[in-house]
Short mmCIF file of C-alpha atoms and ligand atoms in Angstrom, two decimals:
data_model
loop_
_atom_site.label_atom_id
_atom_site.label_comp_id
_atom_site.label_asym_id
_atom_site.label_seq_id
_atom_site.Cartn_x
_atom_site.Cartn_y
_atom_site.Cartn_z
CA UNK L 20 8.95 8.97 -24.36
CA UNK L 21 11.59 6.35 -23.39
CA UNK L 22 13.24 6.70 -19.63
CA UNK L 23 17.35 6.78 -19.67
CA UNK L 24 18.12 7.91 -16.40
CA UNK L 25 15.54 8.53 -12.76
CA UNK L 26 15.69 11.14 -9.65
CA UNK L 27 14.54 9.49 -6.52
CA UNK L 28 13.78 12.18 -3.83
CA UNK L 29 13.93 10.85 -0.12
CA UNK L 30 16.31 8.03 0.45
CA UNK L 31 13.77 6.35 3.15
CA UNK L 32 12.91 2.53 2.91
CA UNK L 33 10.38 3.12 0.00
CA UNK L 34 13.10 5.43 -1.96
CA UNK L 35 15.80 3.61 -1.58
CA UNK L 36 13.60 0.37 -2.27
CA UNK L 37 12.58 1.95 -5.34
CA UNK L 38 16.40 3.13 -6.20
CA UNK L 39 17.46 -0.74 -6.38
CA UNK L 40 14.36 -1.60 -8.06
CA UNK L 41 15.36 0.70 -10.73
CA UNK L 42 18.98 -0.29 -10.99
CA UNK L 43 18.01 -3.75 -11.08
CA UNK L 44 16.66 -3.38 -14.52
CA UNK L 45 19.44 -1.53 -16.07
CA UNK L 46 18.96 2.19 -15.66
CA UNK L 47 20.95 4.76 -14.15
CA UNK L 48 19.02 6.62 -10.76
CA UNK L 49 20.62 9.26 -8.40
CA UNK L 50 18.96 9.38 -5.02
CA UNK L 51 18.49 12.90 -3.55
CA UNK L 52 18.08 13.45 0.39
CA UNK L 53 18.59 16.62 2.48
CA UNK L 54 19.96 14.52 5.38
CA UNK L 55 23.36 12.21 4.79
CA UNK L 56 22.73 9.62 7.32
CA UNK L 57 19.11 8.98 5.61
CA UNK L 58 21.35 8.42 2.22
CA UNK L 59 24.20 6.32 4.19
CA UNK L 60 21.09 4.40 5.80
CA UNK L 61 19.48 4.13 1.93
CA UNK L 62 23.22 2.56 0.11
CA UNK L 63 22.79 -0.71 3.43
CA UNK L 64 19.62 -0.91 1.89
CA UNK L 65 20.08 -1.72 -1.18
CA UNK L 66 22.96 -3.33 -0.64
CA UNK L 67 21.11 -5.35 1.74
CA UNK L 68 18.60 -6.50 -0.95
CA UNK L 69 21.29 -7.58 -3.48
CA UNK L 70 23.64 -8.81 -0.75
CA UNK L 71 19.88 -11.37 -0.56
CA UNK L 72 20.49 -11.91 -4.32
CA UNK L 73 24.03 -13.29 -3.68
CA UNK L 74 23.20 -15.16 -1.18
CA UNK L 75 20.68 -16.90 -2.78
CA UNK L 76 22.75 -17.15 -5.65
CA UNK L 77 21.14 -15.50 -8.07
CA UNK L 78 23.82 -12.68 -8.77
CA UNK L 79 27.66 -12.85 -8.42
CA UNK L 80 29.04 -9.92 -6.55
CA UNK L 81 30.87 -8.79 -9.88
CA UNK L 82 27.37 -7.98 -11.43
CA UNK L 83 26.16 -6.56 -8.02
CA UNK L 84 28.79 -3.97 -8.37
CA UNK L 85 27.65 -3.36 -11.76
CA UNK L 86 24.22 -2.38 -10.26
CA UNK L 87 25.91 -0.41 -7.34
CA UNK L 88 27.73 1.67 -9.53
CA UNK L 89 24.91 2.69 -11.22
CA UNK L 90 23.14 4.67 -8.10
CA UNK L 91 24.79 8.27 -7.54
CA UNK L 92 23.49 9.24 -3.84
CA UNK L 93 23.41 13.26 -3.26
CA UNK L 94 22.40 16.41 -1.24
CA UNK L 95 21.69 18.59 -3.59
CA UNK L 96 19.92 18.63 -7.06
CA UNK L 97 23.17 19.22 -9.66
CA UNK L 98 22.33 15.61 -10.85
CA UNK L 99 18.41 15.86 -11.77
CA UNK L 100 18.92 18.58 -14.59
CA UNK L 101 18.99 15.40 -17.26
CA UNK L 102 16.43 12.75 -15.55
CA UNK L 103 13.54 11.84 -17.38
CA UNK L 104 11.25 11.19 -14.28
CA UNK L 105 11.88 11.92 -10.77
CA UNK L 106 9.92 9.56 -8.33
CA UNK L 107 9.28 11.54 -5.28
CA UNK L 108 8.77 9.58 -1.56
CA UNK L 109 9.56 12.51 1.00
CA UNK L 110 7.59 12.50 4.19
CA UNK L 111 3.12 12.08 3.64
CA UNK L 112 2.89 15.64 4.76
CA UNK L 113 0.99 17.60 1.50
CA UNK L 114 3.15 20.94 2.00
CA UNK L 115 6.47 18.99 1.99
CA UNK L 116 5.14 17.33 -1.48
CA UNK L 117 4.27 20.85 -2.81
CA UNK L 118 8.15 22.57 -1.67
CA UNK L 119 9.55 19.62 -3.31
CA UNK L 120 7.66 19.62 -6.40
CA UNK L 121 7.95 23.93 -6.78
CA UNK L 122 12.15 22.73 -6.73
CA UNK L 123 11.94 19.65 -8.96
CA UNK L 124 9.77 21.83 -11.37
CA UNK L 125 13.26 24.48 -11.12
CA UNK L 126 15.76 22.40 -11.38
CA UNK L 127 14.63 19.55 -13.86
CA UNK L 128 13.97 19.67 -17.89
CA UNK L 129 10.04 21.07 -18.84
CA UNK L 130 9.61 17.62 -20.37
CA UNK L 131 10.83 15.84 -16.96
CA UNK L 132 7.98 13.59 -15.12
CA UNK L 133 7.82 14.02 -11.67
CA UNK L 134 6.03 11.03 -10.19
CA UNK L 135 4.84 10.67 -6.47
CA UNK L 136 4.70 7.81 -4.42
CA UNK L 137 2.52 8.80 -2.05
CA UNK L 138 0.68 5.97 -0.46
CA UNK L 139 -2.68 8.08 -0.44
CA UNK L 140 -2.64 12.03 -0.78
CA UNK L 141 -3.60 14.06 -3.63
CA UNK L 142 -1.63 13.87 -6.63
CA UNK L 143 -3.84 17.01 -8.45
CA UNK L 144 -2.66 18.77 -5.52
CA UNK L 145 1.10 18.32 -5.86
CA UNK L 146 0.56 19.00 -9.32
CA UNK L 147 -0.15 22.46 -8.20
CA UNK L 148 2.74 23.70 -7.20
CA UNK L 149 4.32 22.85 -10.38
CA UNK L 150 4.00 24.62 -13.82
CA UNK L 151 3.51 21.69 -15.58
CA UNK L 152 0.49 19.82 -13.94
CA UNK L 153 0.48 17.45 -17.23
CA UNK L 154 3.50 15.70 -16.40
CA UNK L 155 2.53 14.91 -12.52
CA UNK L 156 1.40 11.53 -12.00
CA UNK L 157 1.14 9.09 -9.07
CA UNK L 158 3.41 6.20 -8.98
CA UNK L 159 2.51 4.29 -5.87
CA UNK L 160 5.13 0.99 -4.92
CA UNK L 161 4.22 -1.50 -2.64
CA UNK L 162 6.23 -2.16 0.32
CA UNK L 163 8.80 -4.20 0.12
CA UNK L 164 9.54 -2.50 -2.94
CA UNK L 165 11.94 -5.01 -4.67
CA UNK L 166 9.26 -7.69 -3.98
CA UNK L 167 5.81 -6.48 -4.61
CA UNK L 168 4.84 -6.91 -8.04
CA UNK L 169 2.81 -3.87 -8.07
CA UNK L 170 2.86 -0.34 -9.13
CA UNK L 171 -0.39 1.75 -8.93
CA UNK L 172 -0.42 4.77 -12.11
CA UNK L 173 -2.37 7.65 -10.58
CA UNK L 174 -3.62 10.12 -13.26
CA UNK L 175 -4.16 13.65 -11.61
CA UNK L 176 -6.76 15.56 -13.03
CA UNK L 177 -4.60 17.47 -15.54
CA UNK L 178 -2.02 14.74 -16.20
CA UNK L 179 -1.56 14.57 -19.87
CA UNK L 180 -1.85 10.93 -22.14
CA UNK L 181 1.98 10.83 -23.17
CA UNK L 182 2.77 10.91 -19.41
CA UNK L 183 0.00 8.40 -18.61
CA UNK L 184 1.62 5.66 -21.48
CA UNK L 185 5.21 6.67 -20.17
CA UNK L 186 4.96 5.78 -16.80
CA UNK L 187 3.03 2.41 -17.66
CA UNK L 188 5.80 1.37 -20.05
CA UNK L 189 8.19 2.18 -17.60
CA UNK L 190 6.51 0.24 -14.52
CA UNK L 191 6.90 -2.53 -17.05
CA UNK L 192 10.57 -1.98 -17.64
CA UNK L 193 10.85 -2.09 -14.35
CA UNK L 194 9.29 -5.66 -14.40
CA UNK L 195 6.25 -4.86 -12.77
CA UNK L 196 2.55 -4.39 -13.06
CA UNK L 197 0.90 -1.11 -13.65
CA UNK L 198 -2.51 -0.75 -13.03
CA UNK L 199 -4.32 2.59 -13.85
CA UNK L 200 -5.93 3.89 -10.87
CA UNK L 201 -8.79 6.72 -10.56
CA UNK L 202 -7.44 9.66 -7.72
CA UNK L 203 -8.94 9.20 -5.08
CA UNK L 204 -8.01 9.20 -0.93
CA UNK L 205 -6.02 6.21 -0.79
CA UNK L 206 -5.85 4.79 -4.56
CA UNK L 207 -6.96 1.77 -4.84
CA UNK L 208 -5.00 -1.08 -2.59
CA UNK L 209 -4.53 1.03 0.22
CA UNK L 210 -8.75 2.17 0.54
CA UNK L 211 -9.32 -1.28 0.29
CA UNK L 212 -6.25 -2.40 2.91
CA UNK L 213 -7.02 0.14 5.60
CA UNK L 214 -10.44 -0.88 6.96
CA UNK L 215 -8.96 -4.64 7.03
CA UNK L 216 -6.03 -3.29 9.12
CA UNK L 217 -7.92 -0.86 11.04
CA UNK L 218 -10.91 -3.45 12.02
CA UNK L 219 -7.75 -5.70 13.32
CA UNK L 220 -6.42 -2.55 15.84
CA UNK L 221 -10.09 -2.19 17.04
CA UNK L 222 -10.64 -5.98 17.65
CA UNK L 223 -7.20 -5.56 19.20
CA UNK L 224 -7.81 -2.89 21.46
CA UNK L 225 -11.08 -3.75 22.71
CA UNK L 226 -9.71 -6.85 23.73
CA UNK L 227 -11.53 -9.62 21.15
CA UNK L 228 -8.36 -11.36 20.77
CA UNK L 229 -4.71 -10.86 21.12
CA UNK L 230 -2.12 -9.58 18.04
CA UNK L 231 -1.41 -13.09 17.70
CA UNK L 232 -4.49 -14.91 17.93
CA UNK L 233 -5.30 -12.03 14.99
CA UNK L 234 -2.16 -12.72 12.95
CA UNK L 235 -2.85 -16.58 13.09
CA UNK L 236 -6.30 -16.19 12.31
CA UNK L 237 -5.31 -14.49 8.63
CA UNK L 238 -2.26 -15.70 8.01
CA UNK L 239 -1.08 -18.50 5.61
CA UNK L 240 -2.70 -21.12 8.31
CA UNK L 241 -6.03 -19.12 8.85
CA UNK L 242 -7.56 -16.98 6.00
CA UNK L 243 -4.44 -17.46 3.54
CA UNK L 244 -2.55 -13.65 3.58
CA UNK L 245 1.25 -13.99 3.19
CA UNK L 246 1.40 -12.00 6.73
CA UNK L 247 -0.90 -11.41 9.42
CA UNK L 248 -2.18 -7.68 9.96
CA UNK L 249 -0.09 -6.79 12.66
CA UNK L 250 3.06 -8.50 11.27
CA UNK L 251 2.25 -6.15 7.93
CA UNK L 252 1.75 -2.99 10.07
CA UNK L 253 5.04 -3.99 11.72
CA UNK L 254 6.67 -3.86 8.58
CA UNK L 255 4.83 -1.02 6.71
CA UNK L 256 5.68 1.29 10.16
CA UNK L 257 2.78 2.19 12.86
CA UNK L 258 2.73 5.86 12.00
CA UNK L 259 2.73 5.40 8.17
CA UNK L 260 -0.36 3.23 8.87
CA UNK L 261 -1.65 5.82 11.33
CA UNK L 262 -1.27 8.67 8.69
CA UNK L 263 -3.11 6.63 6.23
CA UNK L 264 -5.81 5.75 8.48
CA UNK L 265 -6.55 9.15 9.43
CA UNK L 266 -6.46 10.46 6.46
CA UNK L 267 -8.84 8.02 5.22
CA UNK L 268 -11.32 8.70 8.20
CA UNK L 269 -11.28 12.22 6.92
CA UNK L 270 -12.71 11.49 3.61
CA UNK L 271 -14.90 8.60 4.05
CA UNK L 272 -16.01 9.39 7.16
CA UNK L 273 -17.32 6.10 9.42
CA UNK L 274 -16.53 3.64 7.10
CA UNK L 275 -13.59 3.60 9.18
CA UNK L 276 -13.97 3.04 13.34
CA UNK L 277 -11.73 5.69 14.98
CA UNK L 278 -8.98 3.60 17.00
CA UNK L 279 -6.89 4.77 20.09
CA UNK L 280 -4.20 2.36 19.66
CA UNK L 281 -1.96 3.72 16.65
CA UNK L 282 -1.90 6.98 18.51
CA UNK L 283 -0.80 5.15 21.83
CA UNK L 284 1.86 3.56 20.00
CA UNK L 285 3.19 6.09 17.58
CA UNK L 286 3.17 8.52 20.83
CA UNK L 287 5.87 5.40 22.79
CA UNK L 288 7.81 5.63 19.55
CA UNK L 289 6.60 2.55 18.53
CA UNK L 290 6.61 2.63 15.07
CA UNK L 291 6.99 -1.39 14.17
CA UNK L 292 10.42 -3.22 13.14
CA UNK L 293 12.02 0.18 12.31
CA UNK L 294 11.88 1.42 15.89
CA UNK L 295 12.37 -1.64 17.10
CA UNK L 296 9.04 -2.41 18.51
CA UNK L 297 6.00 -2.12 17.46
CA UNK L 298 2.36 -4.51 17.96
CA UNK L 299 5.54 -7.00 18.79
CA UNK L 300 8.66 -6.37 20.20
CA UNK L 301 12.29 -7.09 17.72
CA UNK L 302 15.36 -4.97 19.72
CA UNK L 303 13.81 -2.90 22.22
CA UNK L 304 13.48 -5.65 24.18
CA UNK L 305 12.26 -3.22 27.31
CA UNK L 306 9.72 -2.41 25.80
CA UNK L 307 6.19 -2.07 27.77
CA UNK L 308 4.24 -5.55 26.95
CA UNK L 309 1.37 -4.27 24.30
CA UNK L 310 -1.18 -5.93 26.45
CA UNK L 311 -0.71 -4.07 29.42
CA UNK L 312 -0.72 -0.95 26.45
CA UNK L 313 -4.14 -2.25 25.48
CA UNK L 314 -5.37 -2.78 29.21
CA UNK L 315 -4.25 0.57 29.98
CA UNK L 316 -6.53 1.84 27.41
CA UNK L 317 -9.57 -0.31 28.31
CA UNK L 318 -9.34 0.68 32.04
CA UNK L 319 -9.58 4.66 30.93
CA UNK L 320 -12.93 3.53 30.03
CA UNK L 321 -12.51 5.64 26.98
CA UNK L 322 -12.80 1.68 24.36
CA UNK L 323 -15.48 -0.37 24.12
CA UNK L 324 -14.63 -4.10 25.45
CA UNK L 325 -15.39 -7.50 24.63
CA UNK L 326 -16.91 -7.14 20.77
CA UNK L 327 -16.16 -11.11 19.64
CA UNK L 328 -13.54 -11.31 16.81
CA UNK L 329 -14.33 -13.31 13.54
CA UNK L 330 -12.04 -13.42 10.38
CA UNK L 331 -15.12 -12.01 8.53
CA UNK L 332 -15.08 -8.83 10.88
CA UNK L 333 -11.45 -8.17 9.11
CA UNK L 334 -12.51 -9.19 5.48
CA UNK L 335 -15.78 -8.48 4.79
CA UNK L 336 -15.12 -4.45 5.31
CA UNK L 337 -12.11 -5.14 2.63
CA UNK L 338 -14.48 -6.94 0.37
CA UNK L 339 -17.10 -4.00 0.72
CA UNK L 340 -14.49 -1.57 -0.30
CA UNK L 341 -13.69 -3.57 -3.34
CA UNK L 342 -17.48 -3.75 -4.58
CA UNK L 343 -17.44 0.39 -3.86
CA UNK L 344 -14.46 0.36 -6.27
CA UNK L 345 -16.37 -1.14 -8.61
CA UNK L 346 -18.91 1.12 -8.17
CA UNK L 347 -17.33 4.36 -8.18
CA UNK L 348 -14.99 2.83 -11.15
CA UNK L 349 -11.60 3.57 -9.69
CA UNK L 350 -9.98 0.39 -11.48
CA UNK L 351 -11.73 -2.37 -13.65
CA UNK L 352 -12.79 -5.75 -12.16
CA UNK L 353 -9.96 -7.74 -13.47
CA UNK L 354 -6.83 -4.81 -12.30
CA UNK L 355 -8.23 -4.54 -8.84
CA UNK L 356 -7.84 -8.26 -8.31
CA UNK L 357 -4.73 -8.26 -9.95
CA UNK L 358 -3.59 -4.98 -8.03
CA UNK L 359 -4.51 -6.71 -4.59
CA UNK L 360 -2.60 -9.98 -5.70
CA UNK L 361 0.28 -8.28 -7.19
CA UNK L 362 0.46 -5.64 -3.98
CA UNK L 363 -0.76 -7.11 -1.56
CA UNK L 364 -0.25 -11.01 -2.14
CA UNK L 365 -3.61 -12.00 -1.26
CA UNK L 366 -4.45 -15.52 -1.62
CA UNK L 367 -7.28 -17.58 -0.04
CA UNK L 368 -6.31 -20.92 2.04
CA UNK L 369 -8.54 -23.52 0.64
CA UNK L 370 -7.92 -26.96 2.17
CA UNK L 371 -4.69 -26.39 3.24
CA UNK L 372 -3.94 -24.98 -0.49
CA UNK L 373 -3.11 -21.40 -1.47
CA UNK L 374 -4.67 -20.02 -4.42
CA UNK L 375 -3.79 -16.84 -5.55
CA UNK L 376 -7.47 -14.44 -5.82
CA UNK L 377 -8.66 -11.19 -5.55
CA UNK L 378 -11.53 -9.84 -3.91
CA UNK L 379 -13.75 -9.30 -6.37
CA UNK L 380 -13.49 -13.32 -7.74
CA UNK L 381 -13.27 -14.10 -4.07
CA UNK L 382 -17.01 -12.42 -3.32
CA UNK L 383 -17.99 -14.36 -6.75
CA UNK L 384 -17.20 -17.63 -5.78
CA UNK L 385 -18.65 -17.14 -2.32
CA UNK L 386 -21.85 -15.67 -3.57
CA UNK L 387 -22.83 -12.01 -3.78
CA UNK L 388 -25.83 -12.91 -2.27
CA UNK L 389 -23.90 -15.06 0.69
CA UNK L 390 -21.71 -11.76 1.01
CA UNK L 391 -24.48 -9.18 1.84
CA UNK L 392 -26.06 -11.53 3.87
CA UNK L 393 -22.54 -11.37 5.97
CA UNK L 394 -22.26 -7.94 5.80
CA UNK L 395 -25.96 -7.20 7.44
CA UNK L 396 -24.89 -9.88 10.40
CA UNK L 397 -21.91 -7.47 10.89
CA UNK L 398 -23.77 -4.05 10.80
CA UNK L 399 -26.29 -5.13 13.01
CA UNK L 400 -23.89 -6.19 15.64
CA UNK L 401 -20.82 -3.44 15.01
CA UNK L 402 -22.84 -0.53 13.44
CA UNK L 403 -23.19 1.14 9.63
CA UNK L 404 -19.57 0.75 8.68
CA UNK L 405 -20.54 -2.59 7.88
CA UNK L 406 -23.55 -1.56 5.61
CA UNK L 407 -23.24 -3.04 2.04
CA UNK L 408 -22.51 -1.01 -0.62
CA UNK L 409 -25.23 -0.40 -2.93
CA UNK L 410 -23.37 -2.28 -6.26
CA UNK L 411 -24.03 -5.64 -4.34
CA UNK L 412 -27.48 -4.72 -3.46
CA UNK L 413 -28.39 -4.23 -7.63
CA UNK L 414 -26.26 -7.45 -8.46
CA UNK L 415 -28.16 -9.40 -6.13
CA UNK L 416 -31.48 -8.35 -7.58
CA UNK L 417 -30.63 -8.35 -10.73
CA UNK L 418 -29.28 -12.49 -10.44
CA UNK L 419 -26.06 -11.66 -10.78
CA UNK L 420 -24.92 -13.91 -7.99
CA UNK L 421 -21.41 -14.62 -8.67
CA UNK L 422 -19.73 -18.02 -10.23
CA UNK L 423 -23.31 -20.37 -8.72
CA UNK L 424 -25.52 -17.87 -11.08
CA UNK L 425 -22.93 -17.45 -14.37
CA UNK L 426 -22.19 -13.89 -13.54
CA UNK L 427 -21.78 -11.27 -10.08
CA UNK L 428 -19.03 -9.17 -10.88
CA UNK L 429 -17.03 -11.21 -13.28
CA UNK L 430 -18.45 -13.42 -16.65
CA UNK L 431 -18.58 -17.31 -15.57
CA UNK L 432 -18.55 -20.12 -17.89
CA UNK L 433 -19.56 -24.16 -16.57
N1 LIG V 530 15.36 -8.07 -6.63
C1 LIG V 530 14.41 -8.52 -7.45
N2 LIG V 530 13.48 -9.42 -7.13
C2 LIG V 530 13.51 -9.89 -5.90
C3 LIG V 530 14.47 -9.48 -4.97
C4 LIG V 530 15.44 -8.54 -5.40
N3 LIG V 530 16.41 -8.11 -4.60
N4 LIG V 530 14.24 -10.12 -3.82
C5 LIG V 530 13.17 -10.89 -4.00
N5 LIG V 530 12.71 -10.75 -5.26
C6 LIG V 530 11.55 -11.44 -5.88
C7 LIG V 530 12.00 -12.75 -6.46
O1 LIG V 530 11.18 -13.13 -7.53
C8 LIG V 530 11.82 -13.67 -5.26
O2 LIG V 530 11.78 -14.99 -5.57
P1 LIG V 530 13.21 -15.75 -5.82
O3 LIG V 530 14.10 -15.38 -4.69
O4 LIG V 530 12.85 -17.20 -5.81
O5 LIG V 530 13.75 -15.27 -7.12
C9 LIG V 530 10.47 -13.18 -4.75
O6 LIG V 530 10.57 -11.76 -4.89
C10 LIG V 530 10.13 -13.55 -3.31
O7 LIG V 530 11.11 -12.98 -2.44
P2 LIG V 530 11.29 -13.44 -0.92
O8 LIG V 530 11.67 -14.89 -0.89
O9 LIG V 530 12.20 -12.49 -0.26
O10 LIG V 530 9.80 -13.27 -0.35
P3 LIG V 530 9.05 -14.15 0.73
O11 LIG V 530 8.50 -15.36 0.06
O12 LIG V 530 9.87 -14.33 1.95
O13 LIG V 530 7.80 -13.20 1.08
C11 LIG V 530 6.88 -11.05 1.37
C12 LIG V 530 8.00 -11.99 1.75
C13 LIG V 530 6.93 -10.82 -0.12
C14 LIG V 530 7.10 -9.75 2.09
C15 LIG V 530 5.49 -11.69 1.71
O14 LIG V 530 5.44 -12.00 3.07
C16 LIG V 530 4.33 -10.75 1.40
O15 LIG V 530 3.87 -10.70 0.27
N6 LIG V 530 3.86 -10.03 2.42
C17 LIG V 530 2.80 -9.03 2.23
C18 LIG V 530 3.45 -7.69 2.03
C19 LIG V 530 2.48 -6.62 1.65
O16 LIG V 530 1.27 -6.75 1.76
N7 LIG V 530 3.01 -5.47 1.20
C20 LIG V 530 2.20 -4.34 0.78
C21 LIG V 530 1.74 -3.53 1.94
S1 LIG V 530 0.77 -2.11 1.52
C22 LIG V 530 1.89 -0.94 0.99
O17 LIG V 530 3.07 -1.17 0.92
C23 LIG V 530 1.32 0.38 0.63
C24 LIG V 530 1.92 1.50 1.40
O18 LIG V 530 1.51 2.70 0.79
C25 LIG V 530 1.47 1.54 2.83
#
């Protein structure tokens, strides 16, 4: 099935992100929102992004205009009863997804996709509410949307094969990357992201070392990431990362540590560069310093203080979530590198040089052997969420070292 013209639902960053990705390759897109200052804020977006285009001088403003007048913005549905796929990104809340998806399945043609992009709840479940559970699929951008290379394709149970090869020849229309992902509580990038992010709050808030010392530490000078973690939770927004985080504890349990922070922060409004402050402070310039936030919260007695901070604290949990990918088979080796280059830039600093890697040839070239060694250092001073997961227990014993030994997870040749 070929796509002519796409619904976005909820004109927030990530929909109206998506909007201008989709105009910039050609196609037609009218954004729906039930609120007219979330659509007003949605058309500075994007004409934010190619207003970057211009400046960079890439695009003339004559061809911007071309792309402008291709996005219809609107309160109600009129427009979506000839779109081919709707891409949904209202509000992480599951009930909202199901209202929305009971309308879309109304108002829009029986052989109309409706996509989600939820960042990490159930896509079987939206599915539900519709009367066509074979067309429902996940379609999960990375934020910034024009700039991440990304887009994870999230099967539900019931989604159908034609919708499946659709939505991947789409993603590439839209010059990106699909990767297939298995369903499961936080798809692929974001399982593997959240324990890396969360570990940072904890070391945070039990006072190991400050947001900066953190953000230097894995940045492009330290580890290699484009952005440090609390410059990326700035940007992604406190409570989306809170949400996420939460809803990850519930389903795997202690793998994540339970932090106090997000909640300390999402309950001052602090919601990152959106709200104006955030781990750091951009325009609300009165805002309460975060470290006498975090001293607040050590004095209540209610954190444990003075755990020492290491760069493999942060990335060996992310590297351990990887491996269980493996394991469990929610993406192959070679897409869940590519899905954590492609969405979340990662590259490793080596000498001063950045080399693009994933996790999986990252734990290869280190030595799988080297990297459960780490991880039992790290559960036997923080506790089990550390423990390694059984796939790099078998590849050790079975040889299967990484690049030293010709094979870990990936096939090595001299
Ligand atoms: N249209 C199309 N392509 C564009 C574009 C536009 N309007 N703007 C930029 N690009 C592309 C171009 O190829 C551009 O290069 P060019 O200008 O030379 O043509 C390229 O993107 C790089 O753009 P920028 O120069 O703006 O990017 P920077 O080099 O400044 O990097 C960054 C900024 C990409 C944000 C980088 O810091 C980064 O990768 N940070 C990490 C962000 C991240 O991890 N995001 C994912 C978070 S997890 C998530 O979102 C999941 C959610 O569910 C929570």
């Amino acid at each position: 099935m070929w796509i002519f013209k796409v619904g976005v639902l909820g004109a927030g960053a990530m929909g109206g992100g998506i909007a201008q990705v989709v105009t910039y390759a050609g196609l037609p897109v009218v954004v729906k929102d039930i609120d007219e200052a979330q659509l007003q804020a949605a058309r500075e977006h994007v004409e934010k992004i190619y207003q970057g285009r211009v400046d960079k001088g890439k695009m003339t403003m004559g061809q911007v205009q071309e792309k402008l007048d291709l996005i219809e913005y609107t309160l109600d549905y009129d427009e979506f009863a000839d779109v081919d796929i709707v891409i949904e990104a209202v509000p992480e809340v599951m009930k909202v997804k199901q209202q929305v998806f009971k309308e879309l399945d109304e108002v829009c043609t029986p052989d109309t996709i409706l996509a989600s992009n939820t960042s990490a709840l159930s896509i079987t479940e939206m599915a539900q509410a519709t009367d066509r559970p074979h067309k429902v699929i996940g379609m999960h951008f990375f934020n910034p949307a024009h700039v991440m290379k990304l887009v994870e394709v999230i099967p539900g149970a019931e989604t159908d094969q034609d919708t499946i090869d659709t939505v991947e020849q789409f993603t590439q229309e839209l010059r990106k990357i699909p990767v297939i992902v298995q369903e499961c509580p936080g798809f692929l990038v974001n399982r593997l992201l959240m324990p890396y992010l969360n570990e940072a709050v904890l070391a945070l808030e039990q006072g190991s070392a400050t947001a900066q010392e953190i953000d230097e530490a894995l940045g492009t000078g330290g580890f290699g990431w484009p952005m440090g973690p609390f410059f990326l939770m700035d940007m992604l927004g406190i409570d989306v990362c809170a949400h996420v985080g939460n809803y990850l504890y519930d389903h795997y349990g202690e793998r994540l540590a339970q932090v106090r922070l997000f909640d300390e922060l999402v309950e001052r409004n602090r919601l990152g560069e959106k709200s104006g402050a955030g781990f750091y402070v951009y325009t609300a310039t009165k805002a309460e310093p975060l470290e006498d936030i975090v001293a607040k919260l050590q004095a209540s007695g209610e954190v444990e203080t003075g755990t020492p901070f290491s760069v493999d604290r942060l990335i060996m949990p992310f590297l351990n979530e990887a491996a269980m990918c493996v394991q469990e088979e929610i993406a192959n080796v070679n897409d869940i590198d590519m899905a954590c280059i492609a969405g979340i830039g990662m590259q490793v600093n080596k000498n001063g040089e950045l080399i693009r890697m994933g996790p999986l040839e990252y734990m290869d070239e280190m030595g799988l052997d080297v990297v459960v060694e780490k991880m039992e250092t790290l559960e036997k001073e923080f506790g089990s969420r550390f423990h390694p997961v059984d796939v790099l227990y078998q590849k050790v014993k079975s040889g299967a070292l990484g690049k030293k030994a010709g094979r870990g997870f990936m096939e090595w040749t001299a």
